PDB file of C-alpha atoms in Angstrom:
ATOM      1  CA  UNK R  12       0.000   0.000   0.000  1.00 62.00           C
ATOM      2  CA  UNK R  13       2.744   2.150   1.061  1.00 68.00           C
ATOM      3  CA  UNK R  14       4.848   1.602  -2.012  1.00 76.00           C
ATOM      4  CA  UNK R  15       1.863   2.203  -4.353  1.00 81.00           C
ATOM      5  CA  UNK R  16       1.340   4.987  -3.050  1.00 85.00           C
ATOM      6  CA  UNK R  17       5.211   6.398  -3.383  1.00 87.00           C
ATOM      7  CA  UNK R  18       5.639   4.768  -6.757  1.00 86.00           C
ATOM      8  CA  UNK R  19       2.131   6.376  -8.240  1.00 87.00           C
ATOM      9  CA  UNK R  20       3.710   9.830  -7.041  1.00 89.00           C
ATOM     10  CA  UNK R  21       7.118   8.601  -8.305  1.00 88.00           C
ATOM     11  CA  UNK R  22       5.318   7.823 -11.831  1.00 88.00           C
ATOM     12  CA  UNK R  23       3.248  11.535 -12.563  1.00 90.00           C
ATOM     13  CA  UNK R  24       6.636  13.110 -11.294  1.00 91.00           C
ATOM     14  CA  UNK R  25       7.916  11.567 -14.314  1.00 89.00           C
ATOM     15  CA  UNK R  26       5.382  12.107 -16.545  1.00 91.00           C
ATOM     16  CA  UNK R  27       5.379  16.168 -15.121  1.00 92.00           C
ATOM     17  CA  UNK R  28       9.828  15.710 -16.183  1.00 91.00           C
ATOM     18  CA  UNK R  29       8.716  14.709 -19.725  1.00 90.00           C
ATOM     19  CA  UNK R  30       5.858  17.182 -20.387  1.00 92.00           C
ATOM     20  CA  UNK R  31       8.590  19.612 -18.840  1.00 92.00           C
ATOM     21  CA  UNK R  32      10.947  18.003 -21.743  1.00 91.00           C
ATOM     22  CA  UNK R  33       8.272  18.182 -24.321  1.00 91.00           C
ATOM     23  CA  UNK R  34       7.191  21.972 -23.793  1.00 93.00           C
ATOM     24  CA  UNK R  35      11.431  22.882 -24.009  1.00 92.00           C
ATOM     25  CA  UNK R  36      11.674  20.817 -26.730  1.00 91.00           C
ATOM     26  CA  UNK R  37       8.380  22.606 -28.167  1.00 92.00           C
ATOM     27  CA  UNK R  38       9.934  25.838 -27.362  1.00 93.00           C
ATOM     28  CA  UNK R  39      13.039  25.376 -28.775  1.00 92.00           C
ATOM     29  CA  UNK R  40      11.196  24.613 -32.458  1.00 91.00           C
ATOM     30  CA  UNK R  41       9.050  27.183 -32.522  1.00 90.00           C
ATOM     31  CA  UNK R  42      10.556  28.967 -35.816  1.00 90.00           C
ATOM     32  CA  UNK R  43      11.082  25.433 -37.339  1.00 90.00           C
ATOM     33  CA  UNK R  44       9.114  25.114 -40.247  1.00 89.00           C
ATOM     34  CA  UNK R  45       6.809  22.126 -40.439  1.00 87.00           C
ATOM     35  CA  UNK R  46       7.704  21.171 -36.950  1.00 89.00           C
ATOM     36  CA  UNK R  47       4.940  19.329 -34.957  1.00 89.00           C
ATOM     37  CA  UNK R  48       4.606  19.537 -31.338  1.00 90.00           C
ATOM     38  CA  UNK R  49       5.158  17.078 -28.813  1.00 90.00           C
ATOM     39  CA  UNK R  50       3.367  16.431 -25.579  1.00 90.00           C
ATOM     40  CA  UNK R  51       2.749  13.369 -22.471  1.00 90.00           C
ATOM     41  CA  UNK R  52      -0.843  11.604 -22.793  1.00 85.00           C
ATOM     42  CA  UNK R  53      -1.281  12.088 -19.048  1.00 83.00           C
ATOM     43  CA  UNK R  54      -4.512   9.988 -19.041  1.00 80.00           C
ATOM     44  CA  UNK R  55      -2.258   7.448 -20.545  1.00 81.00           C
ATOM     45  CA  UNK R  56      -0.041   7.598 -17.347  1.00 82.00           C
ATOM     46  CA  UNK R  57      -2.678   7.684 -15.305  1.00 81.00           C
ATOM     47  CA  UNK R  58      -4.681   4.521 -16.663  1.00 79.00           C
ATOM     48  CA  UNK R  59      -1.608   3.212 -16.212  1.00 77.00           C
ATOM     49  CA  UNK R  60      -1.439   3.318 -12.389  1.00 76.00           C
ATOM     50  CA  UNK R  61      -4.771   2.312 -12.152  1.00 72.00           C
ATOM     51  CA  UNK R  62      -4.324  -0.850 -14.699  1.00 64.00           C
ATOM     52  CA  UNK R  63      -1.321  -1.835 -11.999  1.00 56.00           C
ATOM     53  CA  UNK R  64      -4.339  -2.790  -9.588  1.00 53.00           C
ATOM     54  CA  UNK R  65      -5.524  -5.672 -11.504  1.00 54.00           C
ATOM     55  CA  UNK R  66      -4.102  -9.047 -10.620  1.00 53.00           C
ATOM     56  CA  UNK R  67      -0.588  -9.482 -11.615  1.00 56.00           C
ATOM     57  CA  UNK R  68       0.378 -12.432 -12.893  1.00 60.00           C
ATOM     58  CA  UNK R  69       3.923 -14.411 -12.256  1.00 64.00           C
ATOM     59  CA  UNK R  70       5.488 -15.165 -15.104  1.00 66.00           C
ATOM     60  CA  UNK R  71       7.257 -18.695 -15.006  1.00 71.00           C
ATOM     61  CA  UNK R  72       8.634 -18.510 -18.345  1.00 70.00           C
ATOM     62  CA  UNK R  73      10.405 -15.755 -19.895  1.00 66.00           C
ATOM     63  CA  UNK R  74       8.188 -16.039 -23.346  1.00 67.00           C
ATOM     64  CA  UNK R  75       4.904 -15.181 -21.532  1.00 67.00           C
ATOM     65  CA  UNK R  76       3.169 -11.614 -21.893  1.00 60.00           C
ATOM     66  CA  UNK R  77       3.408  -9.169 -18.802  1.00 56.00           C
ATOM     67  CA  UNK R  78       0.931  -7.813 -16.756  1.00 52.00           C
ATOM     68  CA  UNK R  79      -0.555  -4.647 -17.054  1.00 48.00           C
ATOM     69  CA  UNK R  80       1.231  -4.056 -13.546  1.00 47.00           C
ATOM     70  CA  UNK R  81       4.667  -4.165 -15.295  1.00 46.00           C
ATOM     71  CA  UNK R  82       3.926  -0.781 -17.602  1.00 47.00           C
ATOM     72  CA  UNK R  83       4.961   1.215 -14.716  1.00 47.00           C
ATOM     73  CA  UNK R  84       8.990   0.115 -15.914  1.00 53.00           C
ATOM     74  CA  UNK R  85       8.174   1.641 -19.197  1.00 63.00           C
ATOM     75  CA  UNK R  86       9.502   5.124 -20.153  1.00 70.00           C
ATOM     76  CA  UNK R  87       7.292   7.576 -20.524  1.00 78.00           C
ATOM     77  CA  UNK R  88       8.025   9.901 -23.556  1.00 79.00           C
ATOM     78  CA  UNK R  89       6.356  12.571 -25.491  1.00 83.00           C
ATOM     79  CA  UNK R  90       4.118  12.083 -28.346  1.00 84.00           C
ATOM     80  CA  UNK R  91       3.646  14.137 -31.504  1.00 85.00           C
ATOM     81  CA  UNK R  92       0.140  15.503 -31.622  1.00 84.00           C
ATOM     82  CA  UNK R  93      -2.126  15.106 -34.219  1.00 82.00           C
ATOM     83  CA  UNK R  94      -3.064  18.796 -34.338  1.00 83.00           C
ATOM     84  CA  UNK R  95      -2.852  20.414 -37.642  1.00 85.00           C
ATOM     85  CA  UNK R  96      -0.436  23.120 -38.461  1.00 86.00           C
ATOM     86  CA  UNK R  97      -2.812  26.490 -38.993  1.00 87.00           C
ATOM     87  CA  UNK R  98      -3.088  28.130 -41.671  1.00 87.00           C
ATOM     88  CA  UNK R  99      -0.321  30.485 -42.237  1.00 87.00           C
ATOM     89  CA  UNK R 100       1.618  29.579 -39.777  1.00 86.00           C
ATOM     90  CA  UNK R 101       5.115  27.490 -40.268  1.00 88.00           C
ATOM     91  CA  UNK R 102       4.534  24.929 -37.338  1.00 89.00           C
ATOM     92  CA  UNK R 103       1.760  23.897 -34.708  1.00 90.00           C
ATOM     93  CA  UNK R 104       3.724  25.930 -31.305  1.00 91.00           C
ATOM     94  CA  UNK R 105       1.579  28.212 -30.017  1.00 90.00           C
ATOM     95  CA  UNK R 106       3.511  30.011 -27.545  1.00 89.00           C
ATOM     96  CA  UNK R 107       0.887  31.328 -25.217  1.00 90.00           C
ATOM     97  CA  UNK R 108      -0.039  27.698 -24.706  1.00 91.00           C
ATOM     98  CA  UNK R 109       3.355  26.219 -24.597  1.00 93.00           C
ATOM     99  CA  UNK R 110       4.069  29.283 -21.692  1.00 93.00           C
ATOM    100  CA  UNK R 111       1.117  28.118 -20.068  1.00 93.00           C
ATOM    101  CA  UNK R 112       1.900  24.364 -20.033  1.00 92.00           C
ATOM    102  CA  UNK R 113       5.241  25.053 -18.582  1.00 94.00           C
ATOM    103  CA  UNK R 114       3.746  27.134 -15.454  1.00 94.00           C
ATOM    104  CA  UNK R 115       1.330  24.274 -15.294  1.00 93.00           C
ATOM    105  CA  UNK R 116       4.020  21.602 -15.214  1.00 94.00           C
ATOM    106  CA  UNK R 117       6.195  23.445 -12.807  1.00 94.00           C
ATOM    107  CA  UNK R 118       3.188  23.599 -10.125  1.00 94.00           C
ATOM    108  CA  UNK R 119       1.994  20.286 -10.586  1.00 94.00           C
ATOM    109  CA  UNK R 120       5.429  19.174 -10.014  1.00 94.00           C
ATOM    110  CA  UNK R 121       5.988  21.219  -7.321  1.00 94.00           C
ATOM    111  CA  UNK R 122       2.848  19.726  -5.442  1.00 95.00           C
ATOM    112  CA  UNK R 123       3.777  16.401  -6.108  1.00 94.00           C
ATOM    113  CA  UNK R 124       6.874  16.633  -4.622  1.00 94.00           C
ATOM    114  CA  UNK R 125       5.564  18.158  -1.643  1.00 94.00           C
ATOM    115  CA  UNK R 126       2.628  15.212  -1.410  1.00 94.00           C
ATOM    116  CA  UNK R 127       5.724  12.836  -1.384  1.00 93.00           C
ATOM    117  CA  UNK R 128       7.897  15.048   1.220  1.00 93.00           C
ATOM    118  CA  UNK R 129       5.084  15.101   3.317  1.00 93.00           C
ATOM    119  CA  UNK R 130       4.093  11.261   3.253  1.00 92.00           C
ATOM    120  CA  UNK R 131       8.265  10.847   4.438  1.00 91.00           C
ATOM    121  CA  UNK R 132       7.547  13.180   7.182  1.00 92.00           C
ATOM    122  CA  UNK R 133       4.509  11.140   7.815  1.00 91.00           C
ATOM    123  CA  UNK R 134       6.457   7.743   8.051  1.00 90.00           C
ATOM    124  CA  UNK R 135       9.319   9.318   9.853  1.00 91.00           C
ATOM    125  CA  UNK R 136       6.997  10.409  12.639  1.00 92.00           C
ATOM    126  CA  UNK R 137       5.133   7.018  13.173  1.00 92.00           C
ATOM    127  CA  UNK R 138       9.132   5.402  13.170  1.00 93.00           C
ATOM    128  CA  UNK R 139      10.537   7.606  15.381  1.00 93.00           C
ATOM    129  CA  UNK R 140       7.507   8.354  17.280  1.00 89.00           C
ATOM    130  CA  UNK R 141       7.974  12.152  17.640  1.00 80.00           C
ATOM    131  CA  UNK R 142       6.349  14.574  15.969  1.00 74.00           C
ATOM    132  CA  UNK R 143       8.293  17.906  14.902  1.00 65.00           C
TER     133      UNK R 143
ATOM    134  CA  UNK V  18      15.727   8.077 -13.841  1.00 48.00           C
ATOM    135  CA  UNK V  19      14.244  11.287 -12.774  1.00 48.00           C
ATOM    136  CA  UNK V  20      17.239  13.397 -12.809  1.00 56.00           C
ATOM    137  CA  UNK V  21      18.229  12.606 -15.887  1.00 66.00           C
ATOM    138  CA  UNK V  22      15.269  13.212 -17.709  1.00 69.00           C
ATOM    139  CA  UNK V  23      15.326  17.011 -16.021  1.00 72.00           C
ATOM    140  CA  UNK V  24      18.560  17.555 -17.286  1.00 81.00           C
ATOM    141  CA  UNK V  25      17.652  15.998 -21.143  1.00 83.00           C
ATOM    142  CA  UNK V  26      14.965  18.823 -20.377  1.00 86.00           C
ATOM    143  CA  UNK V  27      17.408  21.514 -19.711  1.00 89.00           C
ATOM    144  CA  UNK V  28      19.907  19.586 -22.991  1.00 88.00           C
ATOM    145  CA  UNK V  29      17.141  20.912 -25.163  1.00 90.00           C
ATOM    146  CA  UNK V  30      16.523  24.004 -23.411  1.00 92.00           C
ATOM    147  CA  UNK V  31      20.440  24.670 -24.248  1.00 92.00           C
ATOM    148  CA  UNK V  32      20.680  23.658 -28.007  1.00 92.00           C
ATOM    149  CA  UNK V  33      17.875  26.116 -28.723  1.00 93.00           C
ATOM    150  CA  UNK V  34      19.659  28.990 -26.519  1.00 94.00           C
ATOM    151  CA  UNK V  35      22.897  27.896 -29.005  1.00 93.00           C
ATOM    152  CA  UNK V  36      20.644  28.254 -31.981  1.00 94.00           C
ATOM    153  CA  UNK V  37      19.115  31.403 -31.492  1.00 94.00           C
ATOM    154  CA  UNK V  38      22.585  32.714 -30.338  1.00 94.00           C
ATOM    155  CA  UNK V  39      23.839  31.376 -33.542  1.00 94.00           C
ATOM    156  CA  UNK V  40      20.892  32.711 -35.615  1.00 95.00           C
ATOM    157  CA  UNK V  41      21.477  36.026 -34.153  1.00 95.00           C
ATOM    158  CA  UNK V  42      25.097  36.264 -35.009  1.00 94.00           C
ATOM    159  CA  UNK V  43      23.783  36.081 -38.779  1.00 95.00           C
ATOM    160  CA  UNK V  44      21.513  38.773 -38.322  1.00 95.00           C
ATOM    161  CA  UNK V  45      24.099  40.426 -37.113  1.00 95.00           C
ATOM    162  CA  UNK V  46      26.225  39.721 -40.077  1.00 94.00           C
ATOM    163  CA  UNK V  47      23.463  41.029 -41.941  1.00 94.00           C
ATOM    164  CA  UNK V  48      23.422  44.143 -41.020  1.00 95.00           C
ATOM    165  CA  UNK V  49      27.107  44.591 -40.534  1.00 94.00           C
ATOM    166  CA  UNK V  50      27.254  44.040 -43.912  1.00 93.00           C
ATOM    167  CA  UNK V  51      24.377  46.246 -45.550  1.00 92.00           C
ATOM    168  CA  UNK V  52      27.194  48.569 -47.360  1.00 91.00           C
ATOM    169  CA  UNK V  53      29.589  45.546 -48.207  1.00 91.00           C
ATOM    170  CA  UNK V  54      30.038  45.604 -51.921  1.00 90.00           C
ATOM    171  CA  UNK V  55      32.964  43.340 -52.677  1.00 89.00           C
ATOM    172  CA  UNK V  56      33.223  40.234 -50.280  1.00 88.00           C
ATOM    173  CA  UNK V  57      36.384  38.059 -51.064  1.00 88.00           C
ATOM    174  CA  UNK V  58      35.390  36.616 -54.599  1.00 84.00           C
ATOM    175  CA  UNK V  59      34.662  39.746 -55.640  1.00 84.00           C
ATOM    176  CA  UNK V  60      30.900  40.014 -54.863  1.00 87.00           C
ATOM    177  CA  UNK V  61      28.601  42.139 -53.140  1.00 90.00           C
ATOM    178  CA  UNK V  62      28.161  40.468 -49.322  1.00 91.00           C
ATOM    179  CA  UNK V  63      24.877  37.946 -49.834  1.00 89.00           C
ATOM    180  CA  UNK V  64      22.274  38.564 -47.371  1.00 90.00           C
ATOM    181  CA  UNK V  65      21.998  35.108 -45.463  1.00 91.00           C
ATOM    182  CA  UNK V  66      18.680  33.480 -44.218  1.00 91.00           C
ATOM    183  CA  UNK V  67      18.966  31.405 -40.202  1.00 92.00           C
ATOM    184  CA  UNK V  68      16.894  28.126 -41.208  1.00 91.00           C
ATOM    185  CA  UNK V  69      16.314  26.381 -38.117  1.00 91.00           C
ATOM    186  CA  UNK V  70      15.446  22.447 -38.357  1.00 89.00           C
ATOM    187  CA  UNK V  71      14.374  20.305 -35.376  1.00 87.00           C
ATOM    188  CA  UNK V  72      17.800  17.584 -34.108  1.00 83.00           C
ATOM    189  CA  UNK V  73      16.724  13.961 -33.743  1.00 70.00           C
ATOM    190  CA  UNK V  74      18.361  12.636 -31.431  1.00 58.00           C
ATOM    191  CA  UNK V  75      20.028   9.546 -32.284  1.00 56.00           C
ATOM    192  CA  UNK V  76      20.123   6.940 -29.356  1.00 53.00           C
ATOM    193  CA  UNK V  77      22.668   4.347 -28.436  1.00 55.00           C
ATOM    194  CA  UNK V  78      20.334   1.762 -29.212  1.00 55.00           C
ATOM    195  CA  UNK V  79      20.064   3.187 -32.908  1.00 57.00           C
ATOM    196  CA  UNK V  80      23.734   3.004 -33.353  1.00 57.00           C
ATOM    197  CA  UNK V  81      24.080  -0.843 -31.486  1.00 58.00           C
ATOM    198  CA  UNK V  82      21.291  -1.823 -34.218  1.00 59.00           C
ATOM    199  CA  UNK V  83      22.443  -0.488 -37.331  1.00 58.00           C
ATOM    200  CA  UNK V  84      26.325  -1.716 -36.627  1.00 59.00           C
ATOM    201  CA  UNK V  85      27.457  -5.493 -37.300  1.00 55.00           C
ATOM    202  CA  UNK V  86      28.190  -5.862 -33.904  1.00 56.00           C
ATOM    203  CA  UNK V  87      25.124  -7.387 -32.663  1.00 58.00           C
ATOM    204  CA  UNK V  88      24.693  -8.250 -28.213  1.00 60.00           C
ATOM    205  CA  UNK V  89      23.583 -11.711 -27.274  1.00 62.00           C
ATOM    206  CA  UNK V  90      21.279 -12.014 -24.563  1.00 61.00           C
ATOM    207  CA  UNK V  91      23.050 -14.797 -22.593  1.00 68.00           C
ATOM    208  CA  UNK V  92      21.134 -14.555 -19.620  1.00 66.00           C
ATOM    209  CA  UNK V  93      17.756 -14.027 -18.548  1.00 61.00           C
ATOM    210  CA  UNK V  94      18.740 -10.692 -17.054  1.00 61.00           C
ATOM    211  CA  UNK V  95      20.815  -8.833 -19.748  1.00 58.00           C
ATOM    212  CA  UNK V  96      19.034  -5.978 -21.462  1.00 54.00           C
ATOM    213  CA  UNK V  97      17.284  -6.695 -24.582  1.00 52.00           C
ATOM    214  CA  UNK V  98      18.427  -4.929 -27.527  1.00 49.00           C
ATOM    215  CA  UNK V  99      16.213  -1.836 -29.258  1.00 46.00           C
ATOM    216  CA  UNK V 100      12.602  -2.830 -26.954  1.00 42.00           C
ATOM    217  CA  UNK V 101      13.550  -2.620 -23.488  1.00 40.00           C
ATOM    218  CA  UNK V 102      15.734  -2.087 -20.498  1.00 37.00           C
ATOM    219  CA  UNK V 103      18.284   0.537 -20.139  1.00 38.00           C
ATOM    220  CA  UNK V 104      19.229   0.567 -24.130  1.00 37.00           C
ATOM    221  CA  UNK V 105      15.365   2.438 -24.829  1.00 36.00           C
ATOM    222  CA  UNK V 106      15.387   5.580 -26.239  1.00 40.00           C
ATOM    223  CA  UNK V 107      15.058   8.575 -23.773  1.00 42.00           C
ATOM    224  CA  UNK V 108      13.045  10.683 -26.276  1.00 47.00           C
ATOM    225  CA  UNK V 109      12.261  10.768 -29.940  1.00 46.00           C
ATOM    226  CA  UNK V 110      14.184  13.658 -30.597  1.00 54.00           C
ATOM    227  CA  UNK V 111      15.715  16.838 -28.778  1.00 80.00           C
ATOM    228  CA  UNK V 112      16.514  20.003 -29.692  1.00 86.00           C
ATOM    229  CA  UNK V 113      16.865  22.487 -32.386  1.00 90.00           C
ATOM    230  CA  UNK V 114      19.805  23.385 -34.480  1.00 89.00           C
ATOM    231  CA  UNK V 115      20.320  26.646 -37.286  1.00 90.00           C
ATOM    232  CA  UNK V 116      22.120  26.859 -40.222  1.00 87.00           C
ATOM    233  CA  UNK V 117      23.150  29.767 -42.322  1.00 86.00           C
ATOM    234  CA  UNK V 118      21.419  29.525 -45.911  1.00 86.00           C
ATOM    235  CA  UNK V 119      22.314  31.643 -48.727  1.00 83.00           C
ATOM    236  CA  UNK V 120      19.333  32.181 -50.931  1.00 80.00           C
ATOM    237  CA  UNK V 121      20.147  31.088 -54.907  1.00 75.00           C
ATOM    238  CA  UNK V 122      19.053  34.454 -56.499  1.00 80.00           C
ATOM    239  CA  UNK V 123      20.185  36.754 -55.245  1.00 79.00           C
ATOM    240  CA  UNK V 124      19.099  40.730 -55.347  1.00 84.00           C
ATOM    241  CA  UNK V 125      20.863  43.938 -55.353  1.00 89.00           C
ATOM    242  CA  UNK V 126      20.156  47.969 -54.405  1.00 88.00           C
ATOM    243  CA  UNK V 127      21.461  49.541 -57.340  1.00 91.00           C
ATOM    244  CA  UNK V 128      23.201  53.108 -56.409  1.00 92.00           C
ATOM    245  CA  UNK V 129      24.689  55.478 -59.277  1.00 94.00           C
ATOM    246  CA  UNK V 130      27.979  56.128 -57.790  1.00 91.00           C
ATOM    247  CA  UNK V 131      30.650  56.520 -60.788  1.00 92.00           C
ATOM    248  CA  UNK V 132      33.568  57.477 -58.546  1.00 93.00           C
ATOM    249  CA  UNK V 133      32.954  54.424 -56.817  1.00 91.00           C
ATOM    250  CA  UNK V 134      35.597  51.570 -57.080  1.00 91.00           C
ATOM    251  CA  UNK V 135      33.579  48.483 -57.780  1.00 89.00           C
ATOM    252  CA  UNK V 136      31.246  50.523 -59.868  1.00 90.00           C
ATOM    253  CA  UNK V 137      30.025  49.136 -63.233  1.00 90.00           C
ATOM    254  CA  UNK V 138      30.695  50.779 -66.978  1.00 91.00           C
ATOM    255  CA  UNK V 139      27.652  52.404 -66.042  1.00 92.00           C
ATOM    256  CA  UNK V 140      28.334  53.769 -62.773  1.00 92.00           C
ATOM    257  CA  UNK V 141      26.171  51.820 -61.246  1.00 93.00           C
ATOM    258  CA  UNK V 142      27.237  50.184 -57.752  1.00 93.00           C
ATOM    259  CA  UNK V 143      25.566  46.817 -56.965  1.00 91.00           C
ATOM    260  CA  UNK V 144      24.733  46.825 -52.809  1.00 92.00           C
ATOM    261  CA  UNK V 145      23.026  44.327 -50.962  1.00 92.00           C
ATOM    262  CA  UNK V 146      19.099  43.962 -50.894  1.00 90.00           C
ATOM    263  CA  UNK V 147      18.920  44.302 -46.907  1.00 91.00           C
ATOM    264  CA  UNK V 148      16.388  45.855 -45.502  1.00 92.00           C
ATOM    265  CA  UNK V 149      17.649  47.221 -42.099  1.00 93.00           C
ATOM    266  CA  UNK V 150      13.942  47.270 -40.354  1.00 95.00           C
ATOM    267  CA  UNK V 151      13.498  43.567 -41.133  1.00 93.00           C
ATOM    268  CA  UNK V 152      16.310  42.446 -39.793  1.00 94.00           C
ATOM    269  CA  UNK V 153      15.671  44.224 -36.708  1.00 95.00           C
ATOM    270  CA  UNK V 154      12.562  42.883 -36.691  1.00 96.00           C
ATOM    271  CA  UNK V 155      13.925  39.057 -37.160  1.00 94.00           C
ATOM    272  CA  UNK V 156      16.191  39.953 -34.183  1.00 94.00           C
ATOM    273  CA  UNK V 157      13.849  41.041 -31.754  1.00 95.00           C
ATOM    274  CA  UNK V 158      12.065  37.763 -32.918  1.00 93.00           C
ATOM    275  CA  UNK V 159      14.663  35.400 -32.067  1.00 94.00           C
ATOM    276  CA  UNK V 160      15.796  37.598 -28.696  1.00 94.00           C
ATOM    277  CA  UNK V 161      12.132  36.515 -28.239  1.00 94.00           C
ATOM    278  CA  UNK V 162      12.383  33.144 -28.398  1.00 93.00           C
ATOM    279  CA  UNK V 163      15.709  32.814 -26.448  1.00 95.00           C
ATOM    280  CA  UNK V 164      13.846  34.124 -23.838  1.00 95.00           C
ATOM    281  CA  UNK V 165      11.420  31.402 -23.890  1.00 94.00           C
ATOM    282  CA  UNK V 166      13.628  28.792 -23.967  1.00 94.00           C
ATOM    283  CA  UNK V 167      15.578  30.453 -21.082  1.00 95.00           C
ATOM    284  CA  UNK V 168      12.600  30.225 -18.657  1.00 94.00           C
ATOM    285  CA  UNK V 169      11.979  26.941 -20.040  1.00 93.00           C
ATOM    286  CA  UNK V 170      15.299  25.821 -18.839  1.00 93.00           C
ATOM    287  CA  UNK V 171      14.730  27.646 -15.095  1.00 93.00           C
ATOM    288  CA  UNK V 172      11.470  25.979 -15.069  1.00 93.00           C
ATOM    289  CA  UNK V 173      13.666  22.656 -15.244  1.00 91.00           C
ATOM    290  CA  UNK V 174      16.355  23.677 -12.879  1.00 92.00           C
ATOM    291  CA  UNK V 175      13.202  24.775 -10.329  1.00 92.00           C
ATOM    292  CA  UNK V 176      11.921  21.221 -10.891  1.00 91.00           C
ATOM    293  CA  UNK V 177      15.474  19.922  -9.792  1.00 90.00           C
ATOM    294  CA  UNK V 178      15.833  21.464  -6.924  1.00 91.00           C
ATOM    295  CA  UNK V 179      12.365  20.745  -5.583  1.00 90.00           C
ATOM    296  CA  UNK V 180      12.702  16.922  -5.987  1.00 88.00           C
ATOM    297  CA  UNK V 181      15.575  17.787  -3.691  1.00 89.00           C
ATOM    298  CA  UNK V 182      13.356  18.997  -1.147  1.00 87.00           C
ATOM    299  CA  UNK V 183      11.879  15.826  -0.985  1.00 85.00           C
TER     300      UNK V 183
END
């Protein structure tokens, strides 16, 4: 329970470092003609935490499939989107948005981090039994 | 893994602070040059265009696969070539790189100037076609964008140093 919980924080702090990687990466193309922008299918990551609930299955022999549990080992890594390039415009970067995304990112990061600082704190406390 | 993938962030962040450095520097030619008229073979200076094209990043996996050396998984737990472990690719591509283009045809300001050295039988002089305001519109442009990419690479050393707070 307790390591679900750290590795499902561990997981969207990841995702948050690749949609971090994805909006620089955006940035850094934005007078790149025909360039297409990338970005992390956080639904994706999150079905994917959720999937790791089902039953997992052993796997005696190296040739059978994995469980949906095992996707957490994957990578995650930015997607190009399927949004078309607008008229007139060289590439699909809209820089408002991609300045937006990167606050976002930064905050949602920041919170997670402090979720997972505070669950230490938590643990510490019920080890040590003192509370700060 | 987290770490890493913060600085690949701030990787990208730095080859488009390089390229917009780099396009600048031929703006800057640019306009040095608007009253060039004989470069070193002999022609007025060519204005030149900063083309930027998106880097893909080629991974180590890339490189194992496409040599003759192949691995051979001996063991249960060695890392499988191309589809998993450690050898996977960290992102499809990363970063942004400029190059200096010269345009084929190119066009020149005309000025009647007989007295001047590298004027025709005419006395016409042939100066570069560069239009001072668009340049220094192109420049605030890319100062712009290197901007961007400079908070984009702040917001990555931020993240850093709060997963250090952890």
């Amino acid at each position: 329970m307790e390591n679900k919980f750290i590795a499902s924080i561990q997981r969207l702090m990841d995702a948050a470092v690749a949609q971090q990687g994805a909006v620089a990466q955006n940035l850094a193309n934005q007078n790149t003609p025909g360039y297409r922008r990338v970005e992390v299918n956080f639904d994706e990551v999150l079905r994917g935490i959720t999937g790791s609930n089902k039953v997992v299955m052993e796997q005696t022999s190296q040739n059978h499939r994995s469980t949906l549990g095992s996707r957490e080992a994957t990578q995650i890594s930015p997607r190009q989107s399927s949004d078309p390039i607008p008229r007139g415009k060289i590439n699909n970067v809209d820089m408002d948005a991609e300045m937006a995304n990167l606050a976002k990112t930064q905050l949602y990061y920041d919170v997670l981090a402090k979720v997972m600082h505070q669950r230490f704190s938590h643990l510490k406390e019920s080890i040590t039994g003192k509370i700060r | 893994m987290g770490l890493n993938r913060i600085f690949q962030g701030i990787d990208i962040s730095a080859t488009a602070l390089k390229a917009h450095r780099k396009a600048m520097e031929i703006i800057s030619e640019n306009i040095g040059n608007v009253n060039t008229t004989r470069t070193k073979n002999g022609t007025p200076y060519q204005k030149k265009t900063p083309v930027y094209r998106e880097i893909n990043g080629k991974h180590f996996a890339d490189v194992l696969n496409n040599s003759s050396l192949k691995l051979v998984q001996s063991r249960n737990g060695n890392f499988i070539e191309g589809n998993g472990g450690l050898l996977q690719p960290v992102g499809a591509s990363s970063g942004v790189e400029v190059q200096s283009v010269t345009p084929a045809k190119q066009e020149y300001r005309l000025v009647y100037e007989p007295s001047h050295p590298d004027a025709d039988s005419n006395g016409y002089v042939r100066f570069p076609k560069i239009n001072i305001l668009e340049e220094m519109v192109e420049l605030m442009q890319v100062s712009r964008s290197f901007e961007a990419s400079v908070t984009a690479m702040q917001a990555a050393k931020g993240m850093a140093k709060k997963a250090l707070e952890i």
